[in-house]
Short mmCIF file of C-alpha atoms in Angstrom, two decimals:
data_model
loop_
_atom_site.label_atom_id
_atom_site.label_comp_id
_atom_site.label_asym_id
_atom_site.label_seq_id
_atom_site.Cartn_x
_atom_site.Cartn_y
_atom_site.Cartn_z
CA MET J 125 -0.01 0.01 -0.02
CA GLU J 126 2.81 2.37 0.88
CA GLY J 127 4.46 1.64 -2.50
CA LYS J 128 1.32 2.66 -4.39
CA GLU J 129 0.92 5.85 -2.37
CA GLU J 130 4.58 6.73 -3.03
CA LEU J 131 4.09 6.11 -6.75
CA HIS J 132 1.03 8.37 -6.87
CA LYS J 133 2.97 11.04 -4.98
CA VAL J 134 5.83 10.92 -7.50
CA LEU J 135 3.44 11.10 -10.42
CA ALA J 136 1.61 14.01 -8.89
CA ASP J 137 4.86 15.96 -8.46
CA PRO J 138 7.19 14.51 -11.07
CA PRO J 139 10.90 15.39 -10.75
CA PRO J 140 12.93 15.82 -13.97
CA ILE J 141 15.24 12.98 -15.02
CA GLY J 142 17.82 14.12 -17.56
CA GLY J 143 15.38 16.69 -18.93
CA VAL J 144 12.50 14.12 -19.05
CA THR J 145 9.89 14.04 -16.33
CA VAL J 146 8.49 10.87 -14.74
CA THR J 147 5.19 11.78 -16.38
CA ASP J 148 6.84 11.66 -19.76
CA LEU J 149 8.36 8.28 -18.95
CA ALA J 150 5.02 6.98 -17.77
CA ARG J 151 3.40 8.15 -21.01
CA ILE J 152 6.07 6.29 -23.03
CA LEU J 153 5.61 3.09 -21.03
CA ALA J 154 1.82 3.35 -21.40
CA ALA J 155 2.16 2.99 -25.17
CA GLY J 156 2.93 -0.74 -24.69
CA PRO J 157 1.19 -3.46 -22.69
CA ALA J 158 1.62 -2.84 -18.99
CA ARG J 159 3.27 -5.38 -16.64
CA ALA J 160 2.03 -5.43 -13.09
CA THR J 161 5.25 -6.61 -11.46
CA ALA J 162 9.00 -6.27 -11.77
CA ALA J 163 9.24 -9.98 -12.54
CA GLY J 164 6.85 -9.43 -15.44
CA LEU J 165 9.05 -6.70 -16.83
CA ILE J 166 12.12 -8.97 -16.68
CA ASP J 167 10.17 -11.74 -18.39
CA GLU J 168 9.23 -9.43 -21.23
CA ILE J 169 12.81 -8.19 -21.61
CA ARG J 170 13.99 -11.79 -21.88
CA LYS J 171 11.26 -12.60 -24.39
CA LEU J 172 12.23 -9.61 -26.52
CA GLU J 173 15.87 -10.72 -26.47
CA ASP J 174 14.82 -14.19 -27.74
CA GLN J 175 12.78 -12.51 -30.45
CA LYS J 176 15.76 -10.38 -31.51
CA SER J 177 17.84 -13.54 -31.90
CA ALA J 178 15.08 -15.24 -33.92
CA LEU J 179 14.78 -12.19 -36.18
CA ALA J 180 18.56 -12.23 -36.72
CA ALA J 181 18.29 -15.85 -37.84
CA ARG J 182 15.51 -14.90 -40.18
CA GLN J 183 17.61 -12.09 -41.65
CA ALA J 184 20.37 -14.64 -42.24
CA ARG J 185 18.08 -16.94 -44.18
CA LEU J 186 16.70 -14.03 -46.22
CA SER J 187 20.22 -12.78 -46.97
CA VAL J 188 21.28 -16.14 -48.37
CA ALA J 189 18.10 -16.36 -50.49
CA PHE J 190 18.74 -12.84 -51.81
CA ASP J 191 22.32 -13.71 -52.65
CA LEU J 192 21.21 -16.73 -54.67
CA LEU J 193 18.59 -14.68 -56.59
CA GLN J 194 21.12 -11.94 -57.39
CA ARG J 195 23.77 -14.40 -58.55
CA ARG J 196 21.24 -16.12 -60.79
CA ALA J 197 20.15 -12.77 -62.27
CA GLN J 198 23.78 -11.69 -62.79
CA ALA J 199 24.61 -15.03 -64.48
CA ASP J 200 21.59 -14.62 -66.80
CA ALA J 201 22.87 -11.10 -67.65
CA GLY J 202 26.19 -12.60 -68.82
CA LEU J 203 28.34 -11.45 -65.89
CA PRO J 204 31.61 -13.46 -65.61
CA ALA J 205 31.68 -16.15 -62.92
CA GLU J 206 34.35 -14.38 -60.89
CA GLN J 207 32.13 -11.29 -60.63
CA LEU J 208 28.96 -13.05 -59.52
CA GLY J 209 27.68 -11.71 -56.19
CA ALA J 210 29.20 -8.24 -56.72
CA GLY J 211 27.21 -5.59 -54.80
CA VAL J 212 25.06 -8.06 -52.92
CA GLY J 213 26.64 -7.23 -49.54
CA ALA J 214 26.28 -3.51 -50.23
CA GLN J 215 22.54 -3.91 -50.91
CA ILE J 216 22.10 -5.83 -47.66
CA ALA J 217 24.07 -3.13 -45.86
CA LEU J 218 21.80 -0.36 -47.13
CA ALA J 219 18.70 -2.33 -46.17
CA ARG J 220 20.08 -2.83 -42.65
CA ARG J 221 21.41 0.72 -42.36
CA GLU J 222 24.98 -0.49 -42.05
CA SER J 223 28.24 0.27 -43.86
CA PRO J 224 29.04 -1.74 -46.99
CA ALA J 225 31.97 -3.37 -45.27
CA LYS J 226 29.74 -4.63 -42.45
CA GLY J 227 27.13 -5.69 -45.00
CA SER J 228 29.66 -8.06 -46.61
CA ARG J 229 30.54 -9.47 -43.17
CA LEU J 230 26.84 -10.01 -42.39
CA LEU J 231 26.38 -11.84 -45.67
CA GLY J 232 29.36 -14.07 -44.94
CA LEU J 233 27.93 -14.79 -41.47
CA ALA J 234 24.58 -15.70 -43.03
CA LYS J 235 26.13 -18.07 -45.53
CA ALA J 236 28.15 -19.87 -42.88
CA LEU J 237 25.13 -20.26 -40.57
CA VAL J 238 22.66 -21.41 -43.21
CA THR J 239 24.86 -23.71 -45.26
CA GLU J 240 27.49 -25.06 -42.83
CA MET J 241 26.44 -24.49 -39.21
CA PRO J 242 22.83 -25.62 -38.68
CA HIS J 243 23.21 -26.18 -34.93
CA THR J 244 24.46 -22.63 -34.37
CA LEU J 245 21.63 -21.32 -36.53
CA ALA J 246 19.12 -23.31 -34.49
CA ALA J 247 20.54 -21.88 -31.29
CA LEU J 248 20.16 -18.41 -32.74
CA GLU J 249 16.54 -19.08 -33.75
CA THR J 250 15.66 -20.34 -30.24
CA GLY J 251 17.46 -17.56 -28.38
CA GLN J 252 20.27 -19.74 -26.95
CA LEU J 253 22.78 -17.50 -28.73
CA ASN J 254 22.60 -13.88 -29.83
CA GLU J 255 23.91 -12.64 -33.17
CA TRP J 256 27.28 -11.53 -31.74
CA ARG J 257 28.05 -14.88 -30.15
CA ALA J 258 27.01 -16.69 -33.30
CA THR J 259 29.43 -14.41 -35.14
CA LEU J 260 32.23 -15.45 -32.75
CA LEU J 261 31.62 -19.14 -33.53
CA VAL J 262 31.64 -18.47 -37.28
CA ARG J 263 34.78 -16.33 -37.03
CA GLU J 264 36.78 -18.92 -35.07
CA THR J 265 35.91 -21.71 -37.53
CA ALA J 266 36.48 -19.66 -40.70
CA CYS J 267 39.82 -21.36 -41.44
CA LEU J 268 38.26 -24.85 -41.58
CA SER J 269 36.86 -26.68 -44.56
CA ALA J 270 33.07 -26.96 -44.85
CA ALA J 271 33.12 -30.57 -43.57
CA ASP J 272 35.33 -29.72 -40.56
CA ARG J 273 33.30 -26.63 -39.75
CA ALA J 274 30.09 -28.69 -39.75
CA ALA J 275 31.77 -31.26 -37.48
CA VAL J 276 32.79 -28.55 -35.00
CA ASP J 277 29.25 -27.13 -35.15
CA GLU J 278 27.87 -30.55 -34.28
CA GLU J 279 30.45 -31.13 -31.54
CA LEU J 280 29.68 -27.86 -29.76
CA SER J 281 25.93 -27.97 -30.46
CA PRO J 282 25.13 -24.69 -28.67
CA ASP J 283 21.38 -25.35 -29.22
CA THR J 284 21.58 -28.18 -26.64
CA GLY J 285 22.78 -25.85 -23.91
CA THR J 286 26.51 -26.25 -24.27
CA PHE J 287 27.15 -22.55 -23.80
CA SER J 288 24.39 -21.86 -21.27
CA GLY J 289 25.75 -19.13 -18.99
CA ALA J 290 29.06 -18.94 -20.89
CA GLY J 291 30.62 -15.58 -21.77
CA ASP J 292 32.23 -14.45 -24.97
CA ARG J 293 35.71 -15.62 -23.97
CA ALA J 294 34.46 -19.09 -23.05
CA ILE J 295 32.75 -19.46 -26.40
CA VAL J 296 35.82 -18.31 -28.31
CA ALA J 297 38.10 -20.66 -26.32
CA ALA J 298 35.88 -23.66 -26.95
CA ALA J 299 35.61 -22.91 -30.66
CA LYS J 300 39.37 -22.45 -30.97
CA ALA J 301 40.06 -25.73 -29.23
CA ALA J 302 37.59 -27.64 -31.35
CA ALA J 303 38.96 -26.10 -34.58
CA TYR J 304 42.54 -26.94 -33.63
CA ARG J 305 41.63 -30.57 -32.88
CA ARG J 306 40.00 -30.91 -36.30
CA ASP J 307 42.66 -29.25 -38.42
CA PRO J 308 45.78 -27.89 -36.65
CA ARG J 309 47.51 -27.08 -39.93
CA SER J 310 44.78 -24.69 -41.02
CA VAL J 311 44.81 -22.95 -37.68
CA THR J 312 48.60 -22.50 -37.97
CA GLN J 313 48.29 -21.21 -41.51
CA ARG J 314 45.60 -18.77 -40.36
CA ALA J 315 48.03 -17.32 -37.81
CA ALA J 316 50.67 -16.90 -40.56
CA HIS J 317 48.15 -15.26 -42.86
CA ALA J 318 47.10 -12.84 -40.10
CA GLU J 319 50.59 -11.27 -40.18
CA ALA J 320 49.82 -10.02 -43.70
CA GLU J 321 46.86 -8.10 -42.31
CA ARG J 322 48.98 -5.76 -40.19
CA HIS J 323 47.99 -2.09 -40.52
CA VAL J 324 47.59 1.22 -38.71
CA SER J 325 44.22 2.94 -38.32
CA LEU J 326 42.93 6.21 -36.86
CA ARG J 327 39.56 6.69 -35.10
CA PRO J 328 38.18 9.83 -33.43
CA ALA J 329 37.85 9.95 -29.66
CA PRO J 330 36.07 12.51 -27.45
CA ASP J 331 37.57 15.91 -26.59
CA THR J 332 39.74 16.37 -29.72
CA MET J 333 41.60 13.14 -29.03
CA CYS J 334 41.97 10.10 -31.29
CA TYR J 335 42.85 6.42 -31.21
CA LEU J 336 45.94 5.54 -33.26
CA THR J 337 45.77 1.75 -33.47
CA ALA J 338 48.37 -0.61 -34.88
CA LEU J 339 47.60 -4.26 -35.67
CA LEU J 340 51.04 -5.95 -35.41
CA PRO J 341 52.48 -9.44 -35.01
CA VAL J 342 52.68 -10.17 -31.30
CA ALA J 343 56.48 -10.08 -31.19
CA ALA J 344 56.66 -6.71 -32.91
CA GLY J 345 53.88 -5.26 -30.72
CA VAL J 346 55.52 -6.39 -27.51
CA ALA J 347 58.84 -4.98 -28.67
CA VAL J 348 57.34 -1.59 -29.45
CA HIS J 349 55.54 -1.43 -26.12
CA ALA J 350 58.70 -2.45 -24.24
CA ALA J 351 60.78 0.23 -26.00
CA LEU J 352 58.24 2.96 -25.18
CA THR J 353 58.04 1.76 -21.58
CA ARG J 354 61.82 1.74 -21.20
CA GLN J 355 62.08 5.27 -22.58
CA ALA J 356 59.32 6.51 -20.28
CA ASP J 357 60.86 4.92 -17.22
CA ALA J 358 64.26 6.49 -18.05
CA ALA J 359 62.67 9.92 -18.43
CA ARG J 360 60.80 9.52 -15.15
CA SER J 361 64.07 8.58 -13.41
CA ASP J 362 65.62 11.80 -14.74
CA GLY J 363 62.86 13.80 -13.08
CA ASP J 364 60.37 14.32 -16.01
CA PRO J 365 57.06 15.32 -14.38
CA ARG J 366 54.91 13.66 -17.07
CA THR J 367 53.16 10.37 -16.32
CA ARG J 368 54.38 7.13 -17.83
CA GLY J 369 51.40 7.06 -20.22
CA GLN J 370 52.03 10.63 -21.35
CA LEU J 371 55.70 9.92 -21.91
CA MET J 372 54.99 6.78 -23.95
CA ALA J 373 52.49 8.65 -26.11
CA ASP J 374 54.86 11.60 -26.63
CA THR J 375 57.76 9.32 -27.47
CA LEU J 376 55.67 7.50 -30.05
CA VAL J 377 54.74 10.76 -31.76
CA GLU J 378 58.31 12.07 -31.68
CA ARG J 379 59.87 8.88 -33.06
CA THR J 380 57.23 8.61 -35.79
CA THR J 381 57.20 12.18 -37.00
CA GLY J 382 60.75 13.19 -36.12
CA LYS J 383 59.43 16.20 -34.21
CA ALA J 384 58.55 16.61 -30.57
CA GLY J 385 55.36 18.48 -31.44
CA GLY J 386 54.31 15.86 -33.92
CA ILE J 387 53.84 18.31 -36.87
CA SER J 388 56.79 18.33 -39.23
CA GLY J 389 56.21 18.96 -42.92
CA ILE J 390 52.73 17.31 -42.68
CA GLU J 391 49.82 19.15 -44.25
CA ILE J 392 46.78 19.25 -41.97
CA HIS J 393 43.53 20.64 -43.47
CA LEU J 394 41.34 22.56 -41.06
CA VAL J 395 37.96 23.84 -42.30
CA MET J 396 36.72 26.85 -40.32
CA THR J 397 34.95 30.16 -40.89
CA ASP J 398 36.82 33.48 -41.04
CA HIS J 399 34.81 34.66 -38.00
CA THR J 400 36.13 31.68 -36.01
CA LEU J 401 39.71 32.31 -37.09
CA PHE J 402 39.92 36.11 -36.79
CA GLN J 403 37.05 37.26 -34.58
CA GLY J 404 36.88 34.63 -31.82
CA ASP J 405 33.55 33.19 -32.97
CA SER J 406 32.34 29.99 -31.33
CA GLU J 407 31.34 28.22 -34.54
CA PRO J 408 33.10 24.81 -34.49
CA ALA J 409 35.65 23.85 -37.17
CA ARG J 410 36.11 20.52 -38.95
CA LEU J 411 39.34 18.56 -39.16
CA PRO J 412 39.25 16.13 -42.13
CA GLY J 413 39.96 12.62 -40.97
CA TYR J 414 38.67 13.40 -37.48
CA GLY J 415 35.47 15.46 -37.43
CA ILE J 416 34.12 18.47 -35.51
CA VAL J 417 36.53 20.29 -33.18
CA PRO J 418 35.94 23.27 -30.86
CA ALA J 419 36.60 26.75 -32.20
CA GLY J 420 39.17 27.63 -29.54
CA TRP J 421 41.15 24.43 -30.16
CA ALA J 422 41.11 25.10 -33.92
CA ARG J 423 42.44 28.67 -33.43
CA THR J 424 45.23 27.34 -31.23
CA LEU J 425 46.23 24.85 -33.90
CA ALA J 426 46.03 27.40 -36.70
CA VAL J 427 47.70 30.28 -34.81
CA PRO J 428 49.94 28.86 -32.08
CA ASP J 429 51.07 30.85 -29.04
CA LEU J 430 53.85 33.16 -30.23
CA GLU J 431 55.85 32.56 -27.07
CA GLN J 432 55.91 28.84 -27.87
CA THR J 433 56.94 29.31 -31.49
CA GLN J 434 60.01 31.51 -31.01
CA ASP J 435 62.21 28.40 -31.11
CA GLU J 436 62.98 27.48 -34.71
CA ASP J 437 62.26 23.83 -33.87
CA HIS J 438 58.64 24.72 -33.05
CA ALA J 439 58.03 27.15 -35.90
CA MET J 440 55.09 26.33 -38.15
CA ARG J 441 54.11 27.54 -41.59
CA ILE J 442 50.44 28.21 -41.95
CA TRP J 443 48.72 28.44 -45.35
CA LEU J 444 45.17 29.76 -45.58
CA ARG J 445 43.04 28.51 -48.47
CA ARG J 446 39.69 30.19 -48.81
CA LEU J 447 36.65 28.12 -49.61
CA TYR J 448 33.49 30.09 -50.46
CA THR J 449 30.05 28.77 -49.63
CA ALA J 450 26.54 29.81 -50.65
CA PRO J 451 25.08 31.94 -47.84
CA ALA J 452 21.65 30.21 -47.74
CA THR J 453 22.70 26.57 -47.77
CA GLY J 454 26.38 26.44 -46.93
CA ASP J 455 27.14 24.48 -50.13
CA LEU J 456 30.53 25.09 -51.75
CA VAL J 457 30.65 27.27 -54.82
CA ALA J 458 31.12 25.15 -57.96
CA MET J 459 34.26 24.80 -60.00
CA ASP J 460 34.45 23.39 -63.55
CA SER J 461 37.00 21.40 -65.45
CA ARG J 462 37.07 19.85 -68.89
CA ALA J 463 39.54 17.16 -67.84
CA ARG J 464 38.48 13.61 -67.13
CA LEU J 465 40.44 13.54 -63.88
CA PHE J 466 39.60 15.97 -61.10
CA PRO J 467 42.34 18.64 -60.82
CA PRO J 468 43.99 19.13 -57.41
CA GLY J 469 41.98 22.23 -56.46
CA LEU J 470 38.66 20.58 -57.30
CA ARG J 471 39.71 17.43 -55.49
CA ARG J 472 40.34 19.44 -52.32
CA LEU J 473 36.92 21.09 -52.61
CA ILE J 474 35.12 17.75 -52.97
CA GLN J 475 37.06 16.21 -50.09
CA ALA J 476 36.33 19.20 -47.87
CA ARG J 477 32.62 19.05 -48.79
CA ASP J 478 32.05 15.28 -48.45
CA HIS J 479 34.43 14.58 -45.51
CA THR J 480 33.93 10.79 -45.78
CA CYS J 481 32.52 8.30 -48.31
CA ARG J 482 29.19 9.53 -49.61
CA THR J 483 27.49 6.07 -49.66
CA PRO J 484 24.78 6.09 -46.98
CA TYR J 485 25.91 4.58 -43.66
CA CYS J 486 29.52 4.35 -44.87
CA ASP J 487 31.96 6.59 -43.04
CA ALA J 488 35.17 5.18 -44.53
CA PRO J 489 37.88 7.61 -45.68
CA ILE J 490 37.66 8.97 -49.24
CA ARG J 491 39.98 7.09 -51.57
CA HIS J 492 38.42 7.73 -55.00
CA LEU J 493 36.78 10.79 -56.57
CA ASP J 494 33.90 9.52 -58.63
CA HIS J 495 31.85 10.99 -61.46
CA ILE J 496 28.24 10.62 -60.26
CA ILE J 497 27.13 10.46 -63.90
CA PRO J 498 30.03 8.52 -65.47
CA TRP J 499 32.39 10.30 -67.82
CA HIS J 500 31.65 7.83 -70.64
CA ASN J 501 27.91 8.65 -70.30
CA GLY J 502 28.48 12.38 -70.69
CA GLY J 503 29.14 13.24 -67.07
CA THR J 504 31.20 16.39 -66.56
CA THR J 505 34.13 17.00 -64.24
CA ASN J 506 32.71 19.59 -61.85
CA LEU J 507 31.86 19.97 -58.19
CA SER J 508 28.22 18.99 -58.63
CA ASN J 509 28.99 15.77 -60.53
CA GLY J 510 31.80 14.71 -58.19
CA ALA J 511 31.55 12.60 -55.10
CA GLY J 512 34.10 11.22 -52.69
CA LEU J 513 33.90 7.44 -52.24
CA CYS J 514 35.88 4.72 -50.59
CA GLU J 515 37.47 2.16 -52.91
CA ALA J 516 34.93 -0.58 -52.19
CA CYS J 517 31.89 1.65 -52.78
CA ASN J 518 33.35 3.01 -56.02
CA HIS J 519 33.80 -0.51 -57.35
CA THR J 520 30.27 -1.47 -56.19
CA LYS J 521 28.76 1.51 -58.02
CA GLU J 522 30.28 0.32 -61.28
CA THR J 523 28.57 -3.11 -61.19
CA PRO J 524 25.50 -3.64 -63.40
CA GLY J 525 22.20 -2.36 -62.09
CA TRP J 526 23.62 0.45 -59.91
CA SER J 527 23.07 4.11 -60.80
CA ALA J 528 23.46 7.49 -59.20
CA GLN J 529 22.31 11.04 -59.89
CA THR J 530 22.27 14.39 -58.15
CA MET J 531 19.04 15.59 -56.55
CA PRO J 532 17.85 19.03 -55.38
CA GLY J 533 18.40 19.48 -51.69
CA PRO J 534 19.60 21.89 -49.01
CA ARG J 535 23.16 20.91 -49.84
CA HIS J 536 24.82 18.65 -52.40
CA THR J 537 22.53 15.59 -52.51
CA LEU J 538 22.88 12.42 -54.56
CA GLN J 539 20.48 9.52 -55.06
CA LEU J 540 21.88 5.97 -55.21
CA THR J 541 19.67 3.32 -56.83
CA THR J 542 20.38 -0.40 -56.35
CA PRO J 543 19.62 -3.22 -58.84
CA THR J 544 16.37 -3.98 -56.98
CA GLY J 545 15.12 -0.46 -57.59
CA HIS J 546 15.49 0.81 -54.04
CA SER J 547 16.78 4.37 -53.71
CA TYR J 548 18.82 5.93 -50.95
CA HIS J 549 19.81 9.57 -50.54
CA SER J 550 23.02 11.07 -49.25
CA THR J 551 23.42 14.76 -48.38
CA ALA J 552 26.85 16.28 -47.84
CA PRO J 553 27.47 17.15 -44.16
CA PRO J 554 27.14 20.81 -43.21
CA LEU J 555 30.30 22.84 -43.29
CA PRO J 556 31.23 25.13 -40.41
CA GLY J 557 29.11 28.24 -40.49
CA THR J 558 26.14 26.64 -42.28
CA PRO J 559 22.87 28.21 -41.13
CA ALA J 560 20.79 25.80 -39.07
CA THR J 561 17.60 26.41 -41.10
CA GLN J 562 17.35 23.11 -43.02
CA ARG J 563 18.10 19.51 -42.37
CA PRO J 564 19.03 16.66 -44.75
CA ARG J 565 16.27 14.93 -46.66
CA ARG J 566 14.98 11.78 -45.03
CA THR J 567 14.43 8.45 -46.78
CA ARG J 568 11.40 6.39 -45.97
CA ASP J 569 11.56 2.61 -45.84
CA ASP J 570 9.92 2.38 -49.27
CA GLY J 571 12.82 4.33 -50.82
CA ASP J 572 10.85 7.56 -51.46
CA THR J 573 12.23 10.79 -50.17
CA ALA J 574 10.16 12.48 -47.54
CA GLU J 575 9.84 16.23 -47.23
CA PRO J 576 12.48 17.82 -45.02
CA PRO J 577 11.27 18.13 -41.43
CA ARG J 578 10.75 21.51 -39.92
CA PRO J 579 13.90 23.11 -38.47
CA LEU J 580 15.07 21.52 -35.21
CA ARG J 581 15.62 24.98 -33.73
CA THR J 582 11.97 25.82 -34.36
CA ARG J 583 10.76 22.63 -32.66
CA LYS J 584 12.98 23.30 -29.63
CA LEU J 585 11.70 26.87 -29.32
CA ARG J 586 8.08 25.69 -29.68
CA HIS J 587 8.61 23.02 -27.02
CA LYS J 588 10.26 25.53 -24.71
CA ALA J 589 7.37 27.94 -25.22
CA LYS J 590 4.86 25.23 -24.31
CA ARG J 591 6.78 24.36 -21.12
CA THR J 592 7.03 28.04 -20.20
CA HIS J 593 3.27 28.43 -20.77
CA ARG J 594 2.50 25.47 -18.52
CA THR J 595 4.86 26.83 -15.84
CA LYS J 596 3.16 30.24 -15.93
CA ALA J 597 -0.23 28.59 -15.67
CA VAL J 598 0.86 26.68 -12.55
CA VAL J 599 2.27 29.89 -11.01
CA ARG J 600 -0.97 31.76 -11.69
CA SER J 601 -3.11 28.99 -10.19
CA HIS J 602 -0.93 28.79 -7.07
CA PRO J 603 0.03 32.36 -6.20
CA VAL J 604 2.58 32.94 -3.48
CA VAL J 605 1.14 34.89 -0.55
CA GLN J 606 3.67 37.09 1.18
CA PRO J 607 3.36 37.34 4.98
CA ALA J 608 2.13 40.65 6.32
CA ALA J 609 4.73 43.04 7.57
#
């Protein structure tokens, strides 16, 4: 009884939670079927998790069926055998709102589950495994032949409860052990092949930081870490006030770039407005390869502290390149060229405008500059007909059945059409200083483009006005009576 009274009291005087009141939360929960008890809520959460796994299994079956249909259609169209299946993963990715690279991985997962690992697929359908743990099993058996992979699948049989209560590491360990027992040579060859996959990548992190990641053979990685640790410990022994982590990071930058500050003959593009640079405006800037950065940080990078740049070793040359945008939309002013290849100046404009690959849901770095309407079909080499794409998306666009064209929009907008006739739209991200009066065009599930929503700023102001009106109404209905003097 006391619990009900407390609940009614909270609902009568709802405190805000992260900007949302308890009343708002209650209204959201009321949209679905109510559960009377906490146990009932947990039961429903578990049921929904099982349904998510079952739907993932259904997506896997549909993906394999779609792949077979597309391969058959491509073969009927006369496509060479080695090119069959091109673009299938990209279409699945667009339908699932994922990047093309992940779409290919999802298609590979689906093929392995449906054709070679029926027990794992059954466990996914019944909720014994989720999609991620099924992916772990598929990944750890990828080096095996189809027969050996099926044998491992039967041996582990996760649908019988083998992995009940097991975590990710336990599943990976069991799969590795089973794979090694079946074919130790393939597992060893897989380790040797992994060395060829070594690379360095860069990902943005919060607060103008980034993750510089190196995938290295274990011996090389341990040696690098030991060298950095040894240098840091030596500096600490000499009285350097920096922490070990800071010293290791600084040493890595210095040894890689040859400069203590990390900037030595390397061109860094920074897109910002003139008001931000010269007048102290707060409009954020954009650092290609990273993303949005604060205005003050951008000014510090562009115009360092003079006291810190007196030393010749710290001197920096700064080149300013002006990019002009249309006042109403923030789109870059067009440039033209009669050449088939994009000239350097136009390439820089397109890269500054697009930032990353223009395929929807793909945020890979730009590797190719593509003619939206191909050159051999009369497409021109200008800013409007150019788009920055990653290498994989550029090759996918050239496969039969794919097409692209520019569309009217608040900024540079292109429409990508797949062989099944589904259309997806991509609008260039806003440049620093773009007025917040329009938003990118939305795409409905049926492929048609919806009208742009009303400005976000307008909705926020309208919502604030409603809240203010309600607050004033409450104040008027409950006036405060001052005590008599």
